[in-house]
Coordinates of C-alpha atoms in Angstrom, one line a residue:
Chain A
X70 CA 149.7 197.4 52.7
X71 CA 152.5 199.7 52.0
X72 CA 154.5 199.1 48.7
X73 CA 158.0 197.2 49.0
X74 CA 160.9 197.9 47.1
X75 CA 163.6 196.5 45.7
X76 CA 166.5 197.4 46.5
X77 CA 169.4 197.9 43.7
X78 CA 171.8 195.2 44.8
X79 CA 174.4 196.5 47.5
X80 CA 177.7 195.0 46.0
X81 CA 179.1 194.9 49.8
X82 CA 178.5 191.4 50.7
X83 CA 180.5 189.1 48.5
X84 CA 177.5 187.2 48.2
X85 CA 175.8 190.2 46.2
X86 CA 178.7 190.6 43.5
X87 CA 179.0 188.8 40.2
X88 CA 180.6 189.5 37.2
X89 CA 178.0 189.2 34.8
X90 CA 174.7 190.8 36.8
X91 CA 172.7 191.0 33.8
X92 CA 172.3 186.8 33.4
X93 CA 170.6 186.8 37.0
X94 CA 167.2 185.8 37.2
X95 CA 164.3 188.3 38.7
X96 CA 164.2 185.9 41.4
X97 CA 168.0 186.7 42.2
X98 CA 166.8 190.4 42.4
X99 CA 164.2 190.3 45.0
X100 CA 166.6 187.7 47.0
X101 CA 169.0 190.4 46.9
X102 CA 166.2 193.4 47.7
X103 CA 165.0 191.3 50.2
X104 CA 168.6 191.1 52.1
X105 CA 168.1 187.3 51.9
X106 CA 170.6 184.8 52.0
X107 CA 170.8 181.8 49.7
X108 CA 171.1 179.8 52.6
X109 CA 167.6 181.1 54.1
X110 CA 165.8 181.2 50.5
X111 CA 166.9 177.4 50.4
X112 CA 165.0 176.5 53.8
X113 CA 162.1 178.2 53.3
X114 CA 161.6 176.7 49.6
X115 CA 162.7 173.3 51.1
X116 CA 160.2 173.6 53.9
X117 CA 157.5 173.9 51.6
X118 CA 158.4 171.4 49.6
X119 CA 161.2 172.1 47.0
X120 CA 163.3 169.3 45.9
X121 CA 166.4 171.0 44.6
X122 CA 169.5 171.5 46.6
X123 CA 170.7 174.8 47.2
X124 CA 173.5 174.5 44.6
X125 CA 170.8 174.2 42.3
X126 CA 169.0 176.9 43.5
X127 CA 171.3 179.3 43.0
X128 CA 172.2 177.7 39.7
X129 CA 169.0 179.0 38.7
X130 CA 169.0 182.4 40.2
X131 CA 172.1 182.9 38.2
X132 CA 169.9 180.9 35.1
X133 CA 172.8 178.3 34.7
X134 CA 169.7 176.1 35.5
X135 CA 166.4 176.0 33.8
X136 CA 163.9 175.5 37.2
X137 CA 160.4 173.2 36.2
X138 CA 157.6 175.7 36.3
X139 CA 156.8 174.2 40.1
X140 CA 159.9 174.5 41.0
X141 CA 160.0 178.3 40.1
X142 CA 156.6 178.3 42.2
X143 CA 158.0 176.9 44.9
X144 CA 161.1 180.3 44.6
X145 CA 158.0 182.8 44.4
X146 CA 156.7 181.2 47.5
X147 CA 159.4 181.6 49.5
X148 CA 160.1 185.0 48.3
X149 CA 156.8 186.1 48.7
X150 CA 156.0 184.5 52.3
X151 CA 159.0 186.7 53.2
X152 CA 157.8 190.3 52.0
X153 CA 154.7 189.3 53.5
X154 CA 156.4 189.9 56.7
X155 CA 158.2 192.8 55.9
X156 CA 154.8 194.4 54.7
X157 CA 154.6 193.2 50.8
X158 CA 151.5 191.6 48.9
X159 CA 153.4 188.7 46.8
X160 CA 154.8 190.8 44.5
X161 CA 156.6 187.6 42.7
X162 CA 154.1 186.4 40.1
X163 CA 153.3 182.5 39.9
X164 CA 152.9 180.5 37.1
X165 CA 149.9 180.9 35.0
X166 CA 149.4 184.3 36.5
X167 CA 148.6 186.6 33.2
X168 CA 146.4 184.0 31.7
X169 CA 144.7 182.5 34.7
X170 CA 142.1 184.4 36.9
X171 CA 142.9 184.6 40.7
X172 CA 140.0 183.0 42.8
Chain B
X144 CA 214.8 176.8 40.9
X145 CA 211.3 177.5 41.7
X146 CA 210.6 178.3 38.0
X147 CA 212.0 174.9 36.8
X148 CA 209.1 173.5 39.7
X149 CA 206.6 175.7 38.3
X150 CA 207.3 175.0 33.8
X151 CA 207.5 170.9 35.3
X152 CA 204.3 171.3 36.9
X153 CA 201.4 169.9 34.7
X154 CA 197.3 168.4 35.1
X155 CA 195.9 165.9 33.1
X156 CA 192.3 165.4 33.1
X157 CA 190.1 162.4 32.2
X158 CA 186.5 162.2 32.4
X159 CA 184.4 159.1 32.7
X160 CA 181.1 159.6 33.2
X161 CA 180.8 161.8 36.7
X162 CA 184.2 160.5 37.4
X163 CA 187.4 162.3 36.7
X164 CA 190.7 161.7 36.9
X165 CA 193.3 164.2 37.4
X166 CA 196.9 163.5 37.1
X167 CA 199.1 165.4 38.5
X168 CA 203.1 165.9 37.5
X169 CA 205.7 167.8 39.5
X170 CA 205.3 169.7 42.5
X171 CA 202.1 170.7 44.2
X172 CA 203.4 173.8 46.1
X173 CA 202.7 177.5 46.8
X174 CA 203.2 178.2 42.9
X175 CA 201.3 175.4 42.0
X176 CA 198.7 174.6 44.2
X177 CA 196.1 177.1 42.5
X178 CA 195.8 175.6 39.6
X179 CA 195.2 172.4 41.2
X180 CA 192.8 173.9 43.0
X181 CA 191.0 175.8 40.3
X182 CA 190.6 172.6 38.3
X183 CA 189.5 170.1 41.1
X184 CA 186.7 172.8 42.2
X185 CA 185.6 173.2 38.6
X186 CA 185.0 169.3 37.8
X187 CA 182.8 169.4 41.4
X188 CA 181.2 172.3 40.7
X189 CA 180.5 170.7 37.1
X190 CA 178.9 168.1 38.8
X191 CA 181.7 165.2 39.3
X192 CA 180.8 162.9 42.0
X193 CA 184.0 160.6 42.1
X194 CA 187.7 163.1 41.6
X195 CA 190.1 161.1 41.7
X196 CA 193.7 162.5 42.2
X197 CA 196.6 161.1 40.4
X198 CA 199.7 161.5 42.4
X199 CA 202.2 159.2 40.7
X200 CA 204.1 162.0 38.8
X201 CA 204.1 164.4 42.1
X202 CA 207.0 164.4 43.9
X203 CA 206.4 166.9 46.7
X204 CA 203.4 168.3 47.8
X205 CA 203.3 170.8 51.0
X206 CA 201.0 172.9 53.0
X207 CA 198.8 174.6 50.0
X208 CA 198.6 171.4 48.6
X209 CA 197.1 170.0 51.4
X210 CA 195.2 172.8 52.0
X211 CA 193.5 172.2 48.2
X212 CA 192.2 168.8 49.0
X213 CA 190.4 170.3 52.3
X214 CA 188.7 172.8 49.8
X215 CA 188.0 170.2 47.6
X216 CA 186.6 167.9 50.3
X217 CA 184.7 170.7 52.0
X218 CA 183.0 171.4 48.3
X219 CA 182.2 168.3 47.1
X220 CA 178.6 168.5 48.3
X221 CA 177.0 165.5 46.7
X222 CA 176.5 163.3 50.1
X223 CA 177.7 160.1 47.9
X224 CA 180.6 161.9 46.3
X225 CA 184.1 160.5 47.2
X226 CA 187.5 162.5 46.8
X227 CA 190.1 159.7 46.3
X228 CA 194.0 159.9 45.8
X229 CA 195.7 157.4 43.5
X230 CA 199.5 156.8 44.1
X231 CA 200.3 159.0 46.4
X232 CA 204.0 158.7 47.9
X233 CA 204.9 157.4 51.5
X234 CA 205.9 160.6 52.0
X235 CA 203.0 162.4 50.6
X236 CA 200.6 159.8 52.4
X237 CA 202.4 160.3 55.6
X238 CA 201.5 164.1 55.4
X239 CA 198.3 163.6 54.6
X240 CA 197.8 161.3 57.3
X241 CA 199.8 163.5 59.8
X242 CA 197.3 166.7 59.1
X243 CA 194.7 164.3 59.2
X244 CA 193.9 165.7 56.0
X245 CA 193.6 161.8 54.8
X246 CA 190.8 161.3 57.4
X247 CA 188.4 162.5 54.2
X248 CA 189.6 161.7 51.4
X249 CA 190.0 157.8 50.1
X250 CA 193.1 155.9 49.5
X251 CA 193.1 154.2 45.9
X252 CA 195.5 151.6 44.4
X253 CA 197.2 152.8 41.7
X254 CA 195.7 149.9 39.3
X255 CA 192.0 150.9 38.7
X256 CA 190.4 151.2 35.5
X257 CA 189.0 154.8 35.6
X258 CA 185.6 153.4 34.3
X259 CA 184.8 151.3 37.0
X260 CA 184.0 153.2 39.9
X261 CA 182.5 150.1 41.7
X262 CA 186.0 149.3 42.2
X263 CA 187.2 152.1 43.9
X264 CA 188.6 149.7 46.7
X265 CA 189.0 152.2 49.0
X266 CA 191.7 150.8 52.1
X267 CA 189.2 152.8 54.2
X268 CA 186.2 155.3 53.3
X269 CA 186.7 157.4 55.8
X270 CA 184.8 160.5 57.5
X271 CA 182.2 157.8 57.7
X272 CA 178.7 158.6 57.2
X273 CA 178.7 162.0 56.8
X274 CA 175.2 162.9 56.1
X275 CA 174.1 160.8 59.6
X276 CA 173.3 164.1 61.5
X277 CA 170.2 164.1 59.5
X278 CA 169.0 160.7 60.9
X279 CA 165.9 159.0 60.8
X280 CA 164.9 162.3 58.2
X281 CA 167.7 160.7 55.9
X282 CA 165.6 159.1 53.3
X283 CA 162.8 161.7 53.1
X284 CA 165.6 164.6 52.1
X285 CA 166.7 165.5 48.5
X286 CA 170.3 163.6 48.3
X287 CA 172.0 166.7 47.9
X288 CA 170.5 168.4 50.9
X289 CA 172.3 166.0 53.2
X290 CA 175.5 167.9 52.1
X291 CA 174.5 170.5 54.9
X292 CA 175.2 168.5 57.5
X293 CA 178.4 167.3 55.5
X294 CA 179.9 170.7 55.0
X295 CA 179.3 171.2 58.9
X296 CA 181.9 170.3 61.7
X297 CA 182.9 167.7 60.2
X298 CA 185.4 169.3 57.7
X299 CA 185.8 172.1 59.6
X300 CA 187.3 170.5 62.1
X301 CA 189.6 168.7 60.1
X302 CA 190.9 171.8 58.3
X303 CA 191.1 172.9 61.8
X304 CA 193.4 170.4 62.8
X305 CA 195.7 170.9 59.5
X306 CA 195.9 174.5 61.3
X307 CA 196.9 173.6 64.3
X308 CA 199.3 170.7 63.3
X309 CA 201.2 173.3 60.4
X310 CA 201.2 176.0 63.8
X311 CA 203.0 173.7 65.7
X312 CA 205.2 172.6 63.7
X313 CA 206.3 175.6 61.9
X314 CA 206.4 178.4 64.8
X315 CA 209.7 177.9 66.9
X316 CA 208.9 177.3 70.3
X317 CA 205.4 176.2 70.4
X318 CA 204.7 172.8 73.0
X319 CA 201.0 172.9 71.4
X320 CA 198.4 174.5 69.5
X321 CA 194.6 174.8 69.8
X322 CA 192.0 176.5 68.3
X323 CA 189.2 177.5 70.6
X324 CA 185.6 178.2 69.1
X325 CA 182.2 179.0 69.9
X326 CA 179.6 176.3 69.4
X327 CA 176.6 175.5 70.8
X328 CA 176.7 178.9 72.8
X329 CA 179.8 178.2 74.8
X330 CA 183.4 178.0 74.0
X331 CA 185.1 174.4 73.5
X332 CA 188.1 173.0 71.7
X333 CA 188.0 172.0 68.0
X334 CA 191.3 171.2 67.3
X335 CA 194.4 170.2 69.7
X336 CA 197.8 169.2 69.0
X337 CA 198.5 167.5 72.2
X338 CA 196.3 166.7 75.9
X339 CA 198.5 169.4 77.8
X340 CA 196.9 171.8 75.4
X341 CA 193.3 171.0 76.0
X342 CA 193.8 171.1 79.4
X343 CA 195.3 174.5 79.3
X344 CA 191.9 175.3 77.1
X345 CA 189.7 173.7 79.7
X346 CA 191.1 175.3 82.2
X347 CA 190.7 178.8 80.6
X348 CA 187.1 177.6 80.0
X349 CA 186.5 176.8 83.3
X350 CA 187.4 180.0 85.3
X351 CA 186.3 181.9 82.7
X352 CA 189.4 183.6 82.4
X353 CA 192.5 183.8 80.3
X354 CA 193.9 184.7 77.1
X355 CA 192.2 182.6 74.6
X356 CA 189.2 183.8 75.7
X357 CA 189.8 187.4 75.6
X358 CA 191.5 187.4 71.9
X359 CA 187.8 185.6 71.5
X360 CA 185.4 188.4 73.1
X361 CA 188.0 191.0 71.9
X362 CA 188.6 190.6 68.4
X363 CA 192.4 191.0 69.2
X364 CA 195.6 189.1 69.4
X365 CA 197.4 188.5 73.3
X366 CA 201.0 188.0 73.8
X367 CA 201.5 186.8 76.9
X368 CA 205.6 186.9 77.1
X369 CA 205.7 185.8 80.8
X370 CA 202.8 184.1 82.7
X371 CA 205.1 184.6 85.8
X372 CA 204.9 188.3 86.1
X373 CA 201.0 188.1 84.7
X374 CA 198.4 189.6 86.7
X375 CA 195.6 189.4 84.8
X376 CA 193.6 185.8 85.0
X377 CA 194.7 185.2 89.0
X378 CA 192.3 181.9 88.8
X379 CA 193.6 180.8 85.3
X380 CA 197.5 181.8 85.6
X381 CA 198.6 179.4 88.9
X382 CA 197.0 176.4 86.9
X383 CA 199.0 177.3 83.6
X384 CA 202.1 177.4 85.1
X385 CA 201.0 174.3 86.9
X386 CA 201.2 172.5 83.8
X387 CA 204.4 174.3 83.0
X388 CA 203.2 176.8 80.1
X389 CA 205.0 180.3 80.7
X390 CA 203.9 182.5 77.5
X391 CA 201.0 181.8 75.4
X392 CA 200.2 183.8 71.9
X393 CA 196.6 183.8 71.4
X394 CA 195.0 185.4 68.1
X395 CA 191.3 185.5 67.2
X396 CA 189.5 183.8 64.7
X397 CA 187.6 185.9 62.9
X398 CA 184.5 184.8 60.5
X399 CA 183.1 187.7 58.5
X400 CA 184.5 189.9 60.8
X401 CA 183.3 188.6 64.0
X402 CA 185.3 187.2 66.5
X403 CA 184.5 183.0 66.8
X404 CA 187.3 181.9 68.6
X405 CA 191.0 181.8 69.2
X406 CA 194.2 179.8 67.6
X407 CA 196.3 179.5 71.0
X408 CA 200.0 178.5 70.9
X409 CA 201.4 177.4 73.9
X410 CA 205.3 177.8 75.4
X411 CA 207.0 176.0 78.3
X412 CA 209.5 179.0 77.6
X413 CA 209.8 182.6 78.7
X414 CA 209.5 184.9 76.0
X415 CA 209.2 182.3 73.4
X416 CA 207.7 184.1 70.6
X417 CA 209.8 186.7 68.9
X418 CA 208.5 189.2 65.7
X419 CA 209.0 186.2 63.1
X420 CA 206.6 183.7 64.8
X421 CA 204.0 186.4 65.9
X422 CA 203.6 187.3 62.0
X423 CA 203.5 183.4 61.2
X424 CA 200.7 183.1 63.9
X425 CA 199.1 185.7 62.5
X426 CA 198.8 184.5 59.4
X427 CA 197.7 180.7 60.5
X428 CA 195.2 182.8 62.8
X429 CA 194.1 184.2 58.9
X430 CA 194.0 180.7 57.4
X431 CA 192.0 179.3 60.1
X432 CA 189.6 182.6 60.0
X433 CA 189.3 181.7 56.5
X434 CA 188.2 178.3 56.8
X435 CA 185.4 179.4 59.0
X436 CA 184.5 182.2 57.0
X437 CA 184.1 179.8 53.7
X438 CA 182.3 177.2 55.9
X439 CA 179.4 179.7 56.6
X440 CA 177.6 180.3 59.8
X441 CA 178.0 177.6 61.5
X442 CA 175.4 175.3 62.8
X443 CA 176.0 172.1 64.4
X444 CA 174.9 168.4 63.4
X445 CA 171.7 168.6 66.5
X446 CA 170.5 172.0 65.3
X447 CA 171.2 171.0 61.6
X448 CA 168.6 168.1 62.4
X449 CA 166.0 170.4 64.5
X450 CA 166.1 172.5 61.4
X451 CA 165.5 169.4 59.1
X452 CA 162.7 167.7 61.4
X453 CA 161.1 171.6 61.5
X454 CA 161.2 171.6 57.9
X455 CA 160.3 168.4 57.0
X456 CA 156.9 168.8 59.9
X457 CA 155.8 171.0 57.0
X458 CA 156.7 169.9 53.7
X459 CA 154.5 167.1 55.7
X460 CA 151.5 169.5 56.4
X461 CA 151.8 171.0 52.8
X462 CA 152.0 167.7 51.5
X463 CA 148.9 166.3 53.1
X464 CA 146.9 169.5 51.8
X465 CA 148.3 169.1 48.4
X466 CA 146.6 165.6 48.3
X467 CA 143.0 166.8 49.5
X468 CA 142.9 169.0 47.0
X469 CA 144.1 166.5 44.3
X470 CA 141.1 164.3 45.9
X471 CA 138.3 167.4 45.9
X472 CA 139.4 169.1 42.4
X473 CA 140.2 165.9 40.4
X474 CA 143.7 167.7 40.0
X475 CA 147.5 166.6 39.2
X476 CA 149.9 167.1 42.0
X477 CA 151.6 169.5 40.0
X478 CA 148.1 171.6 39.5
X479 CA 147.1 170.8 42.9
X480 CA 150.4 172.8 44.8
X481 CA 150.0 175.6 42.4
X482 CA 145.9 175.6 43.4
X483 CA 147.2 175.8 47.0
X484 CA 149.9 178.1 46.5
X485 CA 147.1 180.4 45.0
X486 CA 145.1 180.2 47.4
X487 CA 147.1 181.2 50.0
X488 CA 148.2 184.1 48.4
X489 CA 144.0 184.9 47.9
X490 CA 143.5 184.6 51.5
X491 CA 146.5 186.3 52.8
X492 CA 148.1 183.9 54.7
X493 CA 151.3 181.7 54.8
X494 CA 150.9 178.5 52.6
X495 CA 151.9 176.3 55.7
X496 CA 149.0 178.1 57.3
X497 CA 146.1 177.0 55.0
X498 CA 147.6 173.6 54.4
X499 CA 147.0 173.1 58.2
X500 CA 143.9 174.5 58.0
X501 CA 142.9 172.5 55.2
X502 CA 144.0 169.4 56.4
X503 CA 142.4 170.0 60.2
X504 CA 138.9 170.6 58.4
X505 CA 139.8 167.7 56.0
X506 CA 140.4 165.8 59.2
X507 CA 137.2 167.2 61.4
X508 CA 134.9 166.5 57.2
X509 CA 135.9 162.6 57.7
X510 CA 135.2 162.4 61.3
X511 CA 131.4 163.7 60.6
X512 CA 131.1 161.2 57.6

């Protein structure tokens, strides 16, 4: 499967700018490389099963809010499902991940 | 004489619990109506689920003013959240009321402990049950998610109608406003000042032709100065001046630079609309773009719900997987949606498509047993 990148944040969209980039989670970044809105993140994590609203959501992509480690699972997911499409092999790691052996 | 509004302008802010009180003294105007603003948006994005707004110091509010508790209103997100006014004038009430601005935010008497919010008393909650678009998936949803269907037509509409009501009365010459938009694939009224002017829409609607709709599919403003000498619209044209309309001023509404619809002022005179009153549609046309723009693509209440029974269909599925494996691996449900989240990823495939899976062979394991 070919590689995807991620794209350095276009600061077109309102959306994309903030004026402190550096507190953004890694989770913000591949929203942003994937050309993802909030909005769309928020259904996908809530169709699988995420419990937070999307205010929350992007309360932790800017890491005003501290996510449980399921709930940052639940992010990965929905970022990952979606570079599946374009191509990608689940580039976000899950939880557990470095100490845990994939089956 | 505006600086001695602006240095008697002050806010005063108590908190109680996820209630706060703002009290506000002087006038809520142009000059003022940011701060107002920037400090009512603050306490809801802090997390404030009951704002109440002190009014007995304010003497005059206008147009910003108004337009800061639609902001508000439109941002409070929490479906249980209430913006309520305390005090306000007769005359600020009546404006509120007249812009229909009031038709979201709750009346309070002015004697009401801030710490009891059970007594909030309100002479009528209205905007009803907001979150009711979502129905039978009501309970089943996250509280806050229900906001979506909130921060949908609801408010819009009423912002809409502050539009169309500050148009009418502040362009000379206008016998009605409207503000046509695009919803559910075809064009419709969201906001008219009067019947004459919805006809006029309908009829625009209905043979396809006319101003409103081109300033809509164009992206651009129409000035029609005489309806009498018009030649374009022939089906549209002998019903306006029918109804007795001769010019109309239609200007698009633009969200994020795409054309959604049209704020349409209406004339029973020639020529009605000189320099002055084009720039002051022009910049109502902005206001209303703006509104659209901030409300976000728009989806209505039945595709809000589609999207919510779609979405709930698999948190379902997912959910049923998640507690065969809890059953087969002796696992937490915390363990257990990580297990299946991993094993998607191993086998390649969406997690809704191996929790079906899983749950069909779960299903076809009982049936041999």
């Amino acid at each position: 499967m070919r590689p995807i990148w991620l794209r350095h944040p276009t600061p077109t969209a309102s959306e994309n700018r903030t004026p402190v980039d550096a507190v953004i989670d890694p989770l913000e970044q591949a929203r942003r490389g994937l050309q993802m809105s909030l909005s769309d993140l928020w259904w996908r994590y809530f169709s699988i099963g995420g419990m937070s609203s999307e205010l929350e959501v992007e309360a932790i992509m800017y890491r005003a809010l501290v996510p449980s480690e399921s709930d940052r699972d639940f992010l990965a997911v929905a970022l990952n499902e979606r570079f599946s499409e374009l191509g990608g092999d689940h580039p976000i790691p899950y939880s557990g991940d470095d100490e845990t052996q994939l089956e | 004489m505006s600086d001695d509004t602006y240095d008697d302008f002050a806010l005063h802010v108590a908190f109680g619990g996820s209630r706060a009180t703002v009290a506000v003294r002087g006038e809520v105007d142009l000059l003022t109506a940011p701060a107002l603003a920037g400090v009512l948006n603050s306490l809801v994005d802090a997390g404030c689920d009951h704002l109440v707004v002190d009014l007995a110091g304010c003497r005059f509010m206008d147009a910003s003013g108004l337009s800061v508790f639609v902001g508000v209103a439109a941002r409070m997100r929490k479906p249980d959240g209430t913006v309520a006014v305390r005090s306000a004038s007769a005359f600020i009430r009546q404006i509120l009321d007249i812009t229909h601005v009031g038709d979201f935010i709750v009346y309070e008497a002015s004697e009401v402990s801030d710490t009891s919010s059970s007594s909030l008393g309100p002479e009528r909650q209205v905007g009803g049950d907001l979150g009711a678009g979502a129905g039978r998936a009501a309970d089943v949803i996250p509280a806050s998610s229900r906001a979506l269907v909130r921060s949908s037509t609801d408010v819009i509409d009423a912002a809409l109608r502050l539009v169309t009501a500050l148009a009418e009365a502040t362009v000379e010459n206008a016998d009605g406003v409207s503000v046509t938009l695009e919803r559910h694939g075809r064009l419709m009224t969201a906001a008219a000042t009067n019947d004459k002017v919805l006809t006029m829409d309908k009829h625009q609607y209905e043979t396809g032709e006319g101003p409103c709709l081109d300033a809509k599919a164009e992206g651009r403003w129409y000035y029609i100065e005489s309806l009498d000498d018009e030649t374009r619209w022939p089906n549209f044209v002998p019903l306006a001046l029918g109804q007795g309309i001769h010019s109309i001023l239609s200007s698009p509404l633009l969200a994020n630079d795409r054309p959604q619809g049209a704020l349409n002022i209406y004339s029973s005179k020639q020529g009605a609309f000189g320099t002055h009153e084009q720039e002051l549609a022009a910049l109502l046309a902005e206001q209303a773009s703006e509104i659209l723009t901030t409300a976000g693509p728009e989806m209505t209440d039945q595709q809000t719900n589609e999207r919510f029974v779609g979405a709930l269909t698999e948190r379902r599925t997912i959910h049923q997987a998640q507690g065969v494996i809890m059953a087969r691996n002796n696992l937490t449900d915390d363990d257990a949606i990580k297990s299946l989240f991993r094993a998607a990823r191993a086998a390649g495939v969406t997690v809704l498509a191996y929790a079906t899976d899983l749950v069909a062979s779960s299903n076809s394991d009982g049936q041999r047993e």
